[in-house]
Coordinates of C-alpha atoms in Angstrom, one line a residue:
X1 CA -66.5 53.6 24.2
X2 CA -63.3 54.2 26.3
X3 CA -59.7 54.1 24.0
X4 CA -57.9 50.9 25.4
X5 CA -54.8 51.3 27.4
X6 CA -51.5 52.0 25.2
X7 CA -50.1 48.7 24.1
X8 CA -46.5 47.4 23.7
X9 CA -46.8 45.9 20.5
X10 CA -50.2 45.8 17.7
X11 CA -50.6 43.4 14.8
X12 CA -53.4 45.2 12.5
X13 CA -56.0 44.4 9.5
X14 CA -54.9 41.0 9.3
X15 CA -56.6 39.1 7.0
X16 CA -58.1 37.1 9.1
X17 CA -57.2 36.3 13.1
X18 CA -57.5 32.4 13.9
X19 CA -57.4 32.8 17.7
X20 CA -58.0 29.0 18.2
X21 CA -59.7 29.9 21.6
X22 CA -62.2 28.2 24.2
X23 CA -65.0 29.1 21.3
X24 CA -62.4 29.1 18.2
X25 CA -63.3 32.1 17.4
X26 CA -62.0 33.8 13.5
X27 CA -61.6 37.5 13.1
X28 CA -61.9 38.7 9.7
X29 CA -59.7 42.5 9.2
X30 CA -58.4 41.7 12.9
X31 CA -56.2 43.2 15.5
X32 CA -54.5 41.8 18.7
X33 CA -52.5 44.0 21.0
X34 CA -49.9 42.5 23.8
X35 CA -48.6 44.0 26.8
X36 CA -46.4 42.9 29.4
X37 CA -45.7 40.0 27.6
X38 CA -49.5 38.8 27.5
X39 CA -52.4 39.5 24.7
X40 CA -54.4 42.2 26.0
X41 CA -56.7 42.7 23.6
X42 CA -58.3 41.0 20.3
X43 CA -60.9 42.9 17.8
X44 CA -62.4 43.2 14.5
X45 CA -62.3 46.3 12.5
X46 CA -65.2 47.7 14.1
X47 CA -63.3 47.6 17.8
X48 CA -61.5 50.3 19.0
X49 CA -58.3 49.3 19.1
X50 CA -54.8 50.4 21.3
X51 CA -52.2 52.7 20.7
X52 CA -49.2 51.0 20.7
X53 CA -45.7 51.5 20.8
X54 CA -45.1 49.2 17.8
X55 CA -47.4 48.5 14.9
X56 CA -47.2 46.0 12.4
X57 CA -49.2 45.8 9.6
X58 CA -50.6 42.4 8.9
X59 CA -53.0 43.0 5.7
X60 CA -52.9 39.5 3.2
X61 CA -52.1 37.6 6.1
X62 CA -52.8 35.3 8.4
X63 CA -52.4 35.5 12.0
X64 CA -52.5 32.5 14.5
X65 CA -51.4 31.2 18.0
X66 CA -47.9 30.9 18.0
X67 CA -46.9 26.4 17.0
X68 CA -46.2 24.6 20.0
X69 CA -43.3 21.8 19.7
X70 CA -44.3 18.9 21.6
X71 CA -40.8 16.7 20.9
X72 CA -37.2 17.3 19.5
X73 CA -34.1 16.4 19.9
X74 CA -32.2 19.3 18.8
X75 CA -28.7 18.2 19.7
X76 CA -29.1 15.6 16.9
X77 CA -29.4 18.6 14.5
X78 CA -25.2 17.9 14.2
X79 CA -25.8 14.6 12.8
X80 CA -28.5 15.5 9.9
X81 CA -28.8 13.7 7.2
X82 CA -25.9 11.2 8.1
X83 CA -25.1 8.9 5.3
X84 CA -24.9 5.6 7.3
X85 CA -28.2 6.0 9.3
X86 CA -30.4 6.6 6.4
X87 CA -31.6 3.0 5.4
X88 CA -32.4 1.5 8.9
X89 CA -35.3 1.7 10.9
X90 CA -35.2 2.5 14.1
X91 CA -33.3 0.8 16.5
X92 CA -30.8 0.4 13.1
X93 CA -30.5 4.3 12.9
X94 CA -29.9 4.7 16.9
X95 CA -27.4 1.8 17.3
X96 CA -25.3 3.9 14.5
X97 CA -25.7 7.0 15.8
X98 CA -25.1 6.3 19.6
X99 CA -21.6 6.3 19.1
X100 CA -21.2 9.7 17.4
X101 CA -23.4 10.9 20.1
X102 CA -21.4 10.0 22.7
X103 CA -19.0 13.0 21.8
X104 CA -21.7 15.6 22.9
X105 CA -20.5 18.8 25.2
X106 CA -21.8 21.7 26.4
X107 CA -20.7 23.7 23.1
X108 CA -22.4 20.9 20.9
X109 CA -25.7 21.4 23.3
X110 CA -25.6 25.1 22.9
X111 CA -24.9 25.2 19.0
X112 CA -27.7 22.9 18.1
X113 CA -29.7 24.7 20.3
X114 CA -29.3 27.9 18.6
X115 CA -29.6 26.7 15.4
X116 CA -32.9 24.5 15.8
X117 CA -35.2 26.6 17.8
X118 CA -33.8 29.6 15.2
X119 CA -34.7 26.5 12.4
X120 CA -38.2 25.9 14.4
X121 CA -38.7 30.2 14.6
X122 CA -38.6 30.2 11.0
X123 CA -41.5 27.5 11.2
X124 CA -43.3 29.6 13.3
X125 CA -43.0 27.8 16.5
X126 CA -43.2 29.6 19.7
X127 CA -42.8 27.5 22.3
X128 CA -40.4 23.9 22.1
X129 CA -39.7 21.0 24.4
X130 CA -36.6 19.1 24.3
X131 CA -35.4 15.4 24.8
X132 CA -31.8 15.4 25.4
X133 CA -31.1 12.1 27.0
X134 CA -27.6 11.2 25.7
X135 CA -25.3 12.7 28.9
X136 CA -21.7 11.5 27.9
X137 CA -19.4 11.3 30.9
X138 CA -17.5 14.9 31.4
X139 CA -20.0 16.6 28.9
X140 CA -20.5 18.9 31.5
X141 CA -24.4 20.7 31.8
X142 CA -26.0 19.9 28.5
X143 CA -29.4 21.0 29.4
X144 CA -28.4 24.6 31.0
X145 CA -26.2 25.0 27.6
X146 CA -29.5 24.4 26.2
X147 CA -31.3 26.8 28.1
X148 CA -28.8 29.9 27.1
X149 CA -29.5 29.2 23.8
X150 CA -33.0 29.6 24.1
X151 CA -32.9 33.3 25.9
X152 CA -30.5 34.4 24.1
X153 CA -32.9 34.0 21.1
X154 CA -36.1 34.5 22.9
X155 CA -37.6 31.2 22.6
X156 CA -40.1 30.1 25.2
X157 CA -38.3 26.6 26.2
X158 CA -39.4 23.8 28.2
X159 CA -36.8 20.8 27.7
X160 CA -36.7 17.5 29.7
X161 CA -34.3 16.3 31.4
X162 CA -33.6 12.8 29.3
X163 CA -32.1 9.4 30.5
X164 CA -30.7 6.4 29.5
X165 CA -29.2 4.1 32.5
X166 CA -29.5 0.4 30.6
X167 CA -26.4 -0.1 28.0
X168 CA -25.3 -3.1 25.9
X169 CA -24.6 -5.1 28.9
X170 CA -28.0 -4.3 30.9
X171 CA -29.8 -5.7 27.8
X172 CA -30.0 -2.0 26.3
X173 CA -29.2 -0.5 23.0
X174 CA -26.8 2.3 24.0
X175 CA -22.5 2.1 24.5
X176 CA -22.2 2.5 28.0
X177 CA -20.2 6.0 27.7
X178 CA -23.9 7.3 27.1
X179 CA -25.8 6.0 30.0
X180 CA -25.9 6.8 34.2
X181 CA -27.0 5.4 37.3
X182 CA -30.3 6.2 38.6
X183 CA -28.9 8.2 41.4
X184 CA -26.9 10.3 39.3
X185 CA -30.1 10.8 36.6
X186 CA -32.5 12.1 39.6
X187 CA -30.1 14.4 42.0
X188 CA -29.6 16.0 38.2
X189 CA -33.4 15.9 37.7
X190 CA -34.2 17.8 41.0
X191 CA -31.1 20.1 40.3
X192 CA -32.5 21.4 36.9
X193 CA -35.9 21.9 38.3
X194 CA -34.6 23.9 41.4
X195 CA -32.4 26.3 38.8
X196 CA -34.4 26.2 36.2
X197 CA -38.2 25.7 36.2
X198 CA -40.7 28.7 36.6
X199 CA -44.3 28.3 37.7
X200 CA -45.7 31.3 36.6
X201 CA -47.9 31.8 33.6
X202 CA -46.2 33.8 31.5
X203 CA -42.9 31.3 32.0
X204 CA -40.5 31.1 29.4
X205 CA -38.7 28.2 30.8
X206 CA -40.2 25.0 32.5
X207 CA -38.3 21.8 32.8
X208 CA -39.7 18.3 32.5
X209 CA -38.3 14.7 33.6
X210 CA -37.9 12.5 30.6
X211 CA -36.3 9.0 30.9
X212 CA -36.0 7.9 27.0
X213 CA -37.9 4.5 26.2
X214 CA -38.4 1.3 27.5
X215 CA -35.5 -0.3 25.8
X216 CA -32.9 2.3 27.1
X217 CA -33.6 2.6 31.3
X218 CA -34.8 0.5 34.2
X219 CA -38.3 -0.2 35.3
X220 CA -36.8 1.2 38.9
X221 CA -35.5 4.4 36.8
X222 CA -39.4 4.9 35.5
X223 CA -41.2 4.0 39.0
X224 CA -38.6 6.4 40.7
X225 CA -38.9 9.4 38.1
X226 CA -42.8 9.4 38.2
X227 CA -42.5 9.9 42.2
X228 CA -40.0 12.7 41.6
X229 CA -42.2 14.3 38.5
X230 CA -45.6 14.2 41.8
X231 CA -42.8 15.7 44.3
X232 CA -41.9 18.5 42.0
X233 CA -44.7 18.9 40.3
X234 CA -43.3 18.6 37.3
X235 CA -44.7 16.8 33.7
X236 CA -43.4 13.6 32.6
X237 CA -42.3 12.4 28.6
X238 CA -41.1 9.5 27.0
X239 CA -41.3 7.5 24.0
X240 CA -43.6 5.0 23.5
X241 CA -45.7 2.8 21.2
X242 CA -43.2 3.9 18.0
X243 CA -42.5 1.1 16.3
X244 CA -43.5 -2.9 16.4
X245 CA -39.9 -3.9 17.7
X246 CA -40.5 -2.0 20.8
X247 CA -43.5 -4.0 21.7
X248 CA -41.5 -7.0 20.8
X249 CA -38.5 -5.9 23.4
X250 CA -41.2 -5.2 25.6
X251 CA -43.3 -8.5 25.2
X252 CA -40.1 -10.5 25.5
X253 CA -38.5 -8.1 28.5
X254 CA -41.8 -7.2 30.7
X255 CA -43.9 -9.6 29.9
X256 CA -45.9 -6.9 28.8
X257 CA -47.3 -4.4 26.4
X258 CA -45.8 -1.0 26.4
X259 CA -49.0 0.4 27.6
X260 CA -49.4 -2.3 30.0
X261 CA -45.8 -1.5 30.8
X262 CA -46.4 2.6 31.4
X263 CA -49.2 1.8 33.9
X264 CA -47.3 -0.5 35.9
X265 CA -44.7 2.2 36.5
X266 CA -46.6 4.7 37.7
X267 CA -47.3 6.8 34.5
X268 CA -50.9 6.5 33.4
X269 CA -51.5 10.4 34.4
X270 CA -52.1 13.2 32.5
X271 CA -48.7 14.5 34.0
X272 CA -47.4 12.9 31.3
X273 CA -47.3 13.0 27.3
X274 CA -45.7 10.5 24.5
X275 CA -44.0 10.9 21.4
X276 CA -45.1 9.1 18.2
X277 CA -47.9 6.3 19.7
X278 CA -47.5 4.5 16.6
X279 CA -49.1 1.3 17.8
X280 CA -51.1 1.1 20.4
X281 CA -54.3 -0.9 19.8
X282 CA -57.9 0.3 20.4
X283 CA -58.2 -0.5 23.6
X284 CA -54.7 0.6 24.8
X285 CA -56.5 4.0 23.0
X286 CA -59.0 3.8 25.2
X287 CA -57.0 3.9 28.3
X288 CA -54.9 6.9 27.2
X289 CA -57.6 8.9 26.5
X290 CA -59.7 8.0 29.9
X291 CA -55.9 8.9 31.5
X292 CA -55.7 12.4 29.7
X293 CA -52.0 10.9 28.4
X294 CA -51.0 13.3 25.6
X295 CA -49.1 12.2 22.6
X296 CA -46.9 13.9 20.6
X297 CA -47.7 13.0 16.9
X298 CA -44.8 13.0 14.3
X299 CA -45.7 12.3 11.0
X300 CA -42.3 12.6 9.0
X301 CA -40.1 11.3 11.7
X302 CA -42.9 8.3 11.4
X303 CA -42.6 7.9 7.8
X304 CA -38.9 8.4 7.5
X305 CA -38.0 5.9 10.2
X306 CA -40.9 3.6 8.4
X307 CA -42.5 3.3 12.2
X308 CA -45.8 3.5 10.9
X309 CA -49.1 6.5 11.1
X310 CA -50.4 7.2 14.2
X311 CA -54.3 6.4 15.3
X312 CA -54.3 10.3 15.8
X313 CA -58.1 10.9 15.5
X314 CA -58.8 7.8 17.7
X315 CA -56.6 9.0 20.3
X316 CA -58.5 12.6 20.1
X317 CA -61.6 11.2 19.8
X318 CA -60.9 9.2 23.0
X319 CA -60.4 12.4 25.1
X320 CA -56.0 12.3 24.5
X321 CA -54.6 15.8 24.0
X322 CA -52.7 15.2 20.7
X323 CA -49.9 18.1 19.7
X324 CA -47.1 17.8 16.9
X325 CA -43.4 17.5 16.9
X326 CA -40.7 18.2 14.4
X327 CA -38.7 14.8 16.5
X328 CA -34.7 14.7 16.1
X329 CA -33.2 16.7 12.6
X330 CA -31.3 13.4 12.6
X331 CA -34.5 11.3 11.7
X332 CA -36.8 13.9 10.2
X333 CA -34.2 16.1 9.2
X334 CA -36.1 19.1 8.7
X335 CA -37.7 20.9 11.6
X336 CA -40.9 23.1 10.5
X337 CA -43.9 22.8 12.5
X338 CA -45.5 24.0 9.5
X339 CA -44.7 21.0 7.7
X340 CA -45.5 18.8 10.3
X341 CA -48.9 20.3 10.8
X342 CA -49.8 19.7 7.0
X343 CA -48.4 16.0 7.3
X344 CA -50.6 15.7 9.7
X345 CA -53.2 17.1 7.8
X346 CA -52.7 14.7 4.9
X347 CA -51.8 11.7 7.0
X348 CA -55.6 11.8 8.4
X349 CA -57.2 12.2 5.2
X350 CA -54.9 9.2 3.5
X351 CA -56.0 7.1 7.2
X352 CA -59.8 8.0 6.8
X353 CA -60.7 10.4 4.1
X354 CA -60.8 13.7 2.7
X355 CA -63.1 15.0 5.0
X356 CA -61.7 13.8 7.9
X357 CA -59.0 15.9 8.8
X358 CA -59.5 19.7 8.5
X359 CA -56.1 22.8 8.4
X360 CA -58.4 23.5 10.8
X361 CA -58.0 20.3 12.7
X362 CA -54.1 20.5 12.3
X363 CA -54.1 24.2 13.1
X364 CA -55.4 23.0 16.7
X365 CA -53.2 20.2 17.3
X366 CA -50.2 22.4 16.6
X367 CA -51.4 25.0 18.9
X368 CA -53.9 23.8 21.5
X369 CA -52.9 20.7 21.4
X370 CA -49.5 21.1 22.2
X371 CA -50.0 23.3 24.8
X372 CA -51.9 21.2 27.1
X373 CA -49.6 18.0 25.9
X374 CA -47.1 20.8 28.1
X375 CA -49.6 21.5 30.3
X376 CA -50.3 25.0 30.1
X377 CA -53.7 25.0 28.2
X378 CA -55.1 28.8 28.8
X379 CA -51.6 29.8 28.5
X380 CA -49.9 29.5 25.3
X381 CA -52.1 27.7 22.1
X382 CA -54.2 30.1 22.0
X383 CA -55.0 34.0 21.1
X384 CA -56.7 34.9 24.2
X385 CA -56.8 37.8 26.8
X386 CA -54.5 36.9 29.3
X387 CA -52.7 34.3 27.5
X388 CA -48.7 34.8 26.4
X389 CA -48.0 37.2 23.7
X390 CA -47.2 34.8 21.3
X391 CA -48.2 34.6 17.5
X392 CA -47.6 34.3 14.1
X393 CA -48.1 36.3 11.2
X394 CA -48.0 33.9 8.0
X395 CA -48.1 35.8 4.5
X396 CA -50.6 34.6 2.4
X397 CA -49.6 36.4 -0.8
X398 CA -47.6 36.1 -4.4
X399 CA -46.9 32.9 -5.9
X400 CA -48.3 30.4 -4.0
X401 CA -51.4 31.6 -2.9
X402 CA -52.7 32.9 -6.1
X403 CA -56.2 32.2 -6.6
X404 CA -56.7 31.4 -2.7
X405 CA -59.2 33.6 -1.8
X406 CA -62.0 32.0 0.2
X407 CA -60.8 30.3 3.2
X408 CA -57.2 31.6 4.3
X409 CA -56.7 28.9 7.1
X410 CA -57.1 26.0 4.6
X411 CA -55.1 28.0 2.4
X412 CA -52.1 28.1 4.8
X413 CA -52.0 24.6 5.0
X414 CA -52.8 23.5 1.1
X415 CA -51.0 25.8 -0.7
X416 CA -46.9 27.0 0.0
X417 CA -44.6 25.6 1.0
X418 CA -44.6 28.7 3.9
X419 CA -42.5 30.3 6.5
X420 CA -43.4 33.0 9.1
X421 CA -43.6 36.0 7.8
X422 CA -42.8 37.7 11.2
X423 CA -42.7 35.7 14.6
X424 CA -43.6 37.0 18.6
X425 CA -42.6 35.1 21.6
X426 CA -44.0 37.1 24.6
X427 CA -44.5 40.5 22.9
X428 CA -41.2 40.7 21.0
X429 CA -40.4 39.7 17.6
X430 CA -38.2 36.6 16.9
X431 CA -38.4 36.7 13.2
X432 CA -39.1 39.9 11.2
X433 CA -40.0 39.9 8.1
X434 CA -38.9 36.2 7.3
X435 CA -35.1 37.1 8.9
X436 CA -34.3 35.7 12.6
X437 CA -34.0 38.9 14.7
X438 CA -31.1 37.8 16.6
X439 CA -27.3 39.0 15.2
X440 CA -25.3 35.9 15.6
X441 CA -27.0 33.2 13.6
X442 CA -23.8 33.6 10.9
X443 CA -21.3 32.7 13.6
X444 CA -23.4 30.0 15.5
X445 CA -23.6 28.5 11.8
X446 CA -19.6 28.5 11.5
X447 CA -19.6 27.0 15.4
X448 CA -22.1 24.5 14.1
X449 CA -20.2 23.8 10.9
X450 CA -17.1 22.9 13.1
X451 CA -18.7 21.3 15.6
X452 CA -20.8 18.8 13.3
X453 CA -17.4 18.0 11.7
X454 CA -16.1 17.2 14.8
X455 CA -18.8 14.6 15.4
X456 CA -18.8 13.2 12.4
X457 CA -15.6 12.2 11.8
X458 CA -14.8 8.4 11.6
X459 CA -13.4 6.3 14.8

């Protein structure tokens, strides 16, 4: 048999290799090589496998897909853990918050960007949307601040460009020094897309078009945006279905569910995907899952906030693509996909039993799952020839796993708490050996430090 081409980079004898591909296929003593920024190979021990230019060795570990981050707000990263937002839910928690907010920059955007996607790295997350929607007059290009953070670390990045354009006096929640006009929200939507968004399949930044919630822009603002997103051809997000007062504001605003409320403006498409879906009903399931609407489920943000658990398996069962998100570190206040994933895990048994939720089934939703919620199922989600060199290398060994010896995906989800032990984004290593690669996390942290000061101080 013919000695594959020379490799870039070859992750060997791994325990076992969870590709979470087309047939999900499991690779006991695996190996997967990447080059050019894609996987290029996948075997067991019995494969002849690449030379490459770099080896690691991944014996007593796991490797998977690298976690997919379907929604975040990592600018509130500078606000975690604030005192006086802890106790309400959530249009409590925002109405404090707003405010503080209001004295983002381009510094505050690239800070909190550093330090959460480093934060989500550590969780082993790969790829990570975005929803910065709080544009404070004179805060200059927030998203593009973003962006820089993200190369410079190596990320795979696909924010949204977020919106609000109804304050306190439109019948909104937010001051008015946080909001825009519609005109000013979509020449900046078409702007970002033109600098920023990239097409191919091995892109490392895409942009999507994400007005906030129905309680925070116009119906014109939604109708308009999901013409744009079919111009562009470009995904949509929003929030929706989090919390019982939302379908109150939108039973006493519309006239309408907020489901009923999505379809009238033009957004029933599987261009776009949804954080939390708290409450829709079971029909309102039904129609997101014949529309191929994705939801991004976020089981602490859900609990913390008290909004509720998701109808997760329904949705899936329906035909939604469901993926996971860390949501803001000012509501969930940790941002490990890891964690989220076993939430999620134990959230579906609690909602329907102990067989009814598998690591396996988590495993997917954090990889697969988010992917097509992004839209690039077949590209990232998955270990796959072809697909973007990204993976994670989980240690299953010491402590924690003592004992675990028959079934190392459920282990990596039952036992830990766990971090990733080295982490790839295209071929090149993120994390090593627990540590971010990168060289300026200590200063960042400092920036951070300041900056978070800054935007907590009283009025």
């Amino acid at each position: 048999m013919e000695t594959p081409a020379r490799a870039d980079l070859l992750i060997t004898d791994a325990e076992l290799v969870a590709t979470v591909d087309d047939t999900r296929r499991e690779i006991p003593g695996g190996w997967v090589a990447v080059t050019g920024g894609a996987i290029s190979g996948l075997g067991g021990p019995a494969d002849p496998r690449p030379d490459a230019v770099r080896t690691l060795d991944a014996r007593g570990c796991l490797v998977t897909p690298g976690l997919v981050n379907t929604h975040h707000h990592l600018y509130q990263n500078v606000t975690r853990a604030f005192a006086p937002a802890l106790t309400g839910g959530l249009f409590d928690w925002l109405v404090t918050l707003y405010p503080l907010w209001a004295r983002l920059d381009e510094e505050a955007a690239y800070v909190s960007a550093y330090v959460g996607l480093t934060e989500l790295a550590l969780g082993g997350c790969t790829t990570s949307t975005d929803h910065l929607y709080v544009h404070p007059r004179g805060a200059g290009d927030l998203i593009s601040a973003e962006i820089a953070a993200a190369r410079d670390l190596g990320m795979r990045f696909s924010p949204t460009r977020g919106s609000m354009s109804l304050s306190v006096k439109d019948g909104g929640l937010p001051p008015d020094s946080v909001v825009q006009d519609d005109e000013e929200i979509l020449a900046d939507s078409q702007r970002l897309v033109d600098a920023h968004h990239d097409r191919s399949p091995l892109a490392m930044t895409r942009i999507a078009l994400a007005p906030c919630s129905p309680f925070s822009v116009s119906t014109s603002l939604m109708t308009r945006t999901a013409e744009l997103a079919e111009r562009l051809d470009v995904r949509l997000h929003t929030h929706l279905c989090e919390t019982q007062d939302e379908d109150a504001f939108c039973m006493e605003t519309f006239g309408r569910r907020p489901v009923d409320y999505l379809a009238d403006v033009g957004w029933m498409t599987d261009r776009t995907w949804l954080a939390h879906v708290v409450w829709p009903s079971d029909d309102e399931v039904r129609r997101l899952g014949a529309a191929r609407v994705g939801a991004a489920h976020c089981p602490s943000s859900n609990m913390i906030l008290g909004s509720g658990l998701s109808p997760v398996a329904e949705l899936r069962a329906a035909g939604a693509p469901v993926g996971l998100g860390v949501d803001g570190s000012a509501s969930a206040d940790s941002a490990s996909l890891w964690l989220e994933a076993r939430t999620a895990m134990l959230q579906g048994k609690l909602r329907h039993g102990a067989g009814s939720m598998s690591a396996r089934n988590a495993l997917e939703m954090a990889t697969r799952g988010g992917a097509a919620c992004l839209g690039r199922a077949g590209e990232i989600g998955e270990l796959s020839v072809g697909a973007c060199g990204d993976l994670v290398v989980w240690g299953l060994d010491g402590v924690r796993f003592a004992g675990a010896l028959s079934d190392p995906v459920e282990a990596w989800l039952r036992c830990g708490p766990v971090s990733a032990r080295h982490n790839v984004v295209g071929g090149r290593l993120v994390v090593e050996d627990g540590i971010p690669v990168h060289g300026g996390l200590d200063e960042q942290l400092a920036a951070h430090r300041r900056v978070s000061e800054r935007m907590q101080l009283p009025r």
